[in-house]
Amino acid sequence: MTTETKQPGDALVRVGAILFLVGAVATVATVAPLFLGLAPLPTAAYFVSMVMPLGFGVALVGLLRSARAQRRPAGRPVQSAR
C-alpha cells in the first residue's frame, strides 16, 4: 500500500496509458505483416491502432488536470468569475 494521495487526473492518466499500450500493440501487429510479406490484417485492426493517439490525448488531459489541481492552494476554494 502507498501513502500517496490520489490526484484528480490520476485515473485519466492510467486509462490513457492502457489505451496507448493497446494501440501500440495493434500498430505493431498491423505493420508487421507488411514488412514480413504476409497478407494484411482486416480493416478493424487498423481502427484499433487508432486508439494509440486517443490514449495519448486522454493521458495528457489527466496530466494537465493533475497539474492544475496542484497549483490551486489547498485551503482556498476556487473563485468563479463574476
PDB file of N, CA, C and O in Angstrom, residues 12 15-17 19-20 23 48-61:
ATOM      1  N   LEU A  12      -7.404   9.284 -15.229  1.00  0.00           N
ATOM      2  CA  LEU A  12      -7.289   9.570 -16.660  1.00  0.00           C
ATOM      3  C   LEU A  12      -5.918   9.173 -17.200  1.00  0.00           C
ATOM      4  O   LEU A  12      -5.804   8.664 -18.320  1.00  0.00           O
ATOM      5  N   VAL A  15      -5.935   5.293 -17.511  1.00  0.00           N
ATOM      6  CA  VAL A  15      -6.751   4.861 -18.650  1.00  0.00           C
ATOM      7  C   VAL A  15      -6.058   5.218 -19.958  1.00  0.00           C
ATOM      8  O   VAL A  15      -6.021   4.422 -20.903  1.00  0.00           O
ATOM      9  N   GLY A  16      -5.475   6.411 -20.020  1.00  0.00           N
ATOM     10  CA  GLY A  16      -4.762   6.828 -21.220  1.00  0.00           C
ATOM     11  C   GLY A  16      -3.560   5.948 -21.511  1.00  0.00           C
ATOM     12  O   GLY A  16      -3.283   5.615 -22.672  1.00  0.00           O
ATOM     13  N   ALA A  17      -2.842   5.545 -20.478  1.00  0.00           N
ATOM     14  CA  ALA A  17      -1.682   4.671 -20.670  1.00  0.00           C
ATOM     15  C   ALA A  17      -2.108   3.299 -21.187  1.00  0.00           C
ATOM     16  O   ALA A  17      -1.459   2.737 -22.079  1.00  0.00           O
ATOM     17  N   LEU A  19      -4.886   2.625 -22.935  1.00  0.00           N
ATOM     18  CA  LEU A  19      -5.309   2.804 -24.324  1.00  0.00           C
ATOM     19  C   LEU A  19      -4.106   2.950 -25.255  1.00  0.00           C
ATOM     20  O   LEU A  19      -4.099   2.409 -26.365  1.00  0.00           O
ATOM     21  N   PHE A  20      -3.106   3.690 -24.805  1.00  0.00           N
ATOM     22  CA  PHE A  20      -1.910   3.881 -25.618  1.00  0.00           C
ATOM     23  C   PHE A  20      -1.199   2.543 -25.866  1.00  0.00           C
ATOM     24  O   PHE A  20      -0.784   2.256 -26.991  1.00  0.00           O
ATOM     25  N   GLY A  23      -3.155   0.439 -28.330  1.00  0.00           N
ATOM     26  CA  GLY A  23      -2.963   0.974 -29.670  1.00  0.00           C
ATOM     27  C   GLY A  23      -1.574   0.698 -30.215  1.00  0.00           C
ATOM     28  O   GLY A  23      -1.409   0.421 -31.407  1.00  0.00           O
ATOM     29  N   VAL A  48      -8.289  -0.276 -34.575  1.00  0.00           N
ATOM     30  CA  VAL A  48      -7.829  -0.457 -33.194  1.00  0.00           C
ATOM     31  C   VAL A  48      -6.508   0.278 -32.976  1.00  0.00           C
ATOM     32  O   VAL A  48      -6.249   0.820 -31.910  1.00  0.00           O
ATOM     33  N   SER A  49      -5.687   0.350 -34.004  1.00  0.00           N
ATOM     34  CA  SER A  49      -4.414   1.059 -33.856  1.00  0.00           C
ATOM     35  C   SER A  49      -4.618   2.565 -33.685  1.00  0.00           C
ATOM     36  O   SER A  49      -3.729   3.258 -33.185  1.00  0.00           O
ATOM     37  N   MET A  50      -5.786   3.069 -34.063  1.00  0.00           N
ATOM     38  CA  MET A  50      -6.074   4.495 -33.873  1.00  0.00           C
ATOM     39  C   MET A  50      -6.372   4.832 -32.407  1.00  0.00           C
ATOM     40  O   MET A  50      -6.540   5.994 -32.058  1.00  0.00           O
ATOM     41  N   VAL A  51      -6.400   3.817 -31.557  1.00  0.00           N
ATOM     42  CA  VAL A  51      -6.609   4.049 -30.123  1.00  0.00           C
ATOM     43  C   VAL A  51      -5.347   4.652 -29.496  1.00  0.00           C
ATOM     44  O   VAL A  51      -5.427   5.330 -28.475  1.00  0.00           O
ATOM     45  N   MET A  52      -4.194   4.460 -30.131  1.00  0.00           N
ATOM     46  CA  MET A  52      -2.943   4.961 -29.567  1.00  0.00           C
ATOM     47  C   MET A  52      -2.945   6.485 -29.404  1.00  0.00           C
ATOM     48  O   MET A  52      -2.677   6.983 -28.301  1.00  0.00           O
ATOM     49  N   PRO A  53      -3.261   7.285 -30.424  1.00  0.00           N
ATOM     50  CA  PRO A  53      -3.295   8.739 -30.187  1.00  0.00           C
ATOM     51  C   PRO A  53      -4.417   9.158 -29.250  1.00  0.00           C
ATOM     52  O   PRO A  53      -4.270  10.143 -28.519  1.00  0.00           O
ATOM     53  N   LEU A  54      -5.508   8.413 -29.239  1.00  0.00           N
ATOM     54  CA  LEU A  54      -6.581   8.708 -28.297  1.00  0.00           C
ATOM     55  C   LEU A  54      -6.089   8.532 -26.862  1.00  0.00           C
ATOM     56  O   LEU A  54      -6.347   9.369 -25.991  1.00  0.00           O
ATOM     57  N   GLY A  55      -5.368   7.451 -26.611  1.00  0.00           N
ATOM     58  CA  GLY A  55      -4.809   7.215 -25.283  1.00  0.00           C
ATOM     59  C   GLY A  55      -3.813   8.278 -24.876  1.00  0.00           C
ATOM     60  O   GLY A  55      -3.767   8.709 -23.723  1.00  0.00           O
ATOM     61  N   PHE A  56      -3.013   8.726 -25.840  1.00  0.00           N
ATOM     62  CA  PHE A  56      -2.055   9.799 -25.563  1.00  0.00           C
ATOM     63  C   PHE A  56      -2.787  11.072 -25.153  1.00  0.00           C
ATOM     64  O   PHE A  56      -2.394  11.752 -24.199  1.00  0.00           O
ATOM     65  N   GLY A  57      -3.871  11.379 -25.846  1.00  0.00           N
ATOM     66  CA  GLY A  57      -4.644  12.573 -25.513  1.00  0.00           C
ATOM     67  C   GLY A  57      -5.308  12.475 -24.155  1.00  0.00           C
ATOM     68  O   GLY A  57      -5.312  13.447 -23.390  1.00  0.00           O
ATOM     69  N   VAL A  58      -5.856  11.320 -23.830  1.00  0.00           N
ATOM     70  CA  VAL A  58      -6.510  11.130 -22.526  1.00  0.00           C
ATOM     71  C   VAL A  58      -5.482  11.275 -21.402  1.00  0.00           C
ATOM     72  O   VAL A  58      -5.745  11.918 -20.385  1.00  0.00           O
ATOM     73  N   ALA A  59      -4.302  10.687 -21.587  1.00  0.00           N
ATOM     74  CA  ALA A  59      -3.252  10.803 -20.565  1.00  0.00           C
ATOM     75  C   ALA A  59      -2.788  12.248 -20.421  1.00  0.00           C
ATOM     76  O   ALA A  59      -2.536  12.717 -19.304  1.00  0.00           O
ATOM     77  N   LEU A  60      -2.695  12.958 -21.526  1.00  0.00           N
ATOM     78  CA  LEU A  60      -2.277  14.363 -21.474  1.00  0.00           C
ATOM     79  C   LEU A  60      -3.306  15.210 -20.728  1.00  0.00           C
ATOM     80  O   LEU A  60      -2.940  16.064 -19.912  1.00  0.00           O
ATOM     81  N   VAL A  61      -4.579  14.963 -20.966  1.00  0.00           N
ATOM     82  CA  VAL A  61      -5.631  15.684 -20.240  1.00  0.00           C
ATOM     83  C   VAL A  61      -5.547  15.373 -18.744  1.00  0.00           C
ATOM     84  O   VAL A  61      -5.699  16.259 -17.905  1.00  0.00           O
TER      85      VAL A  61
END
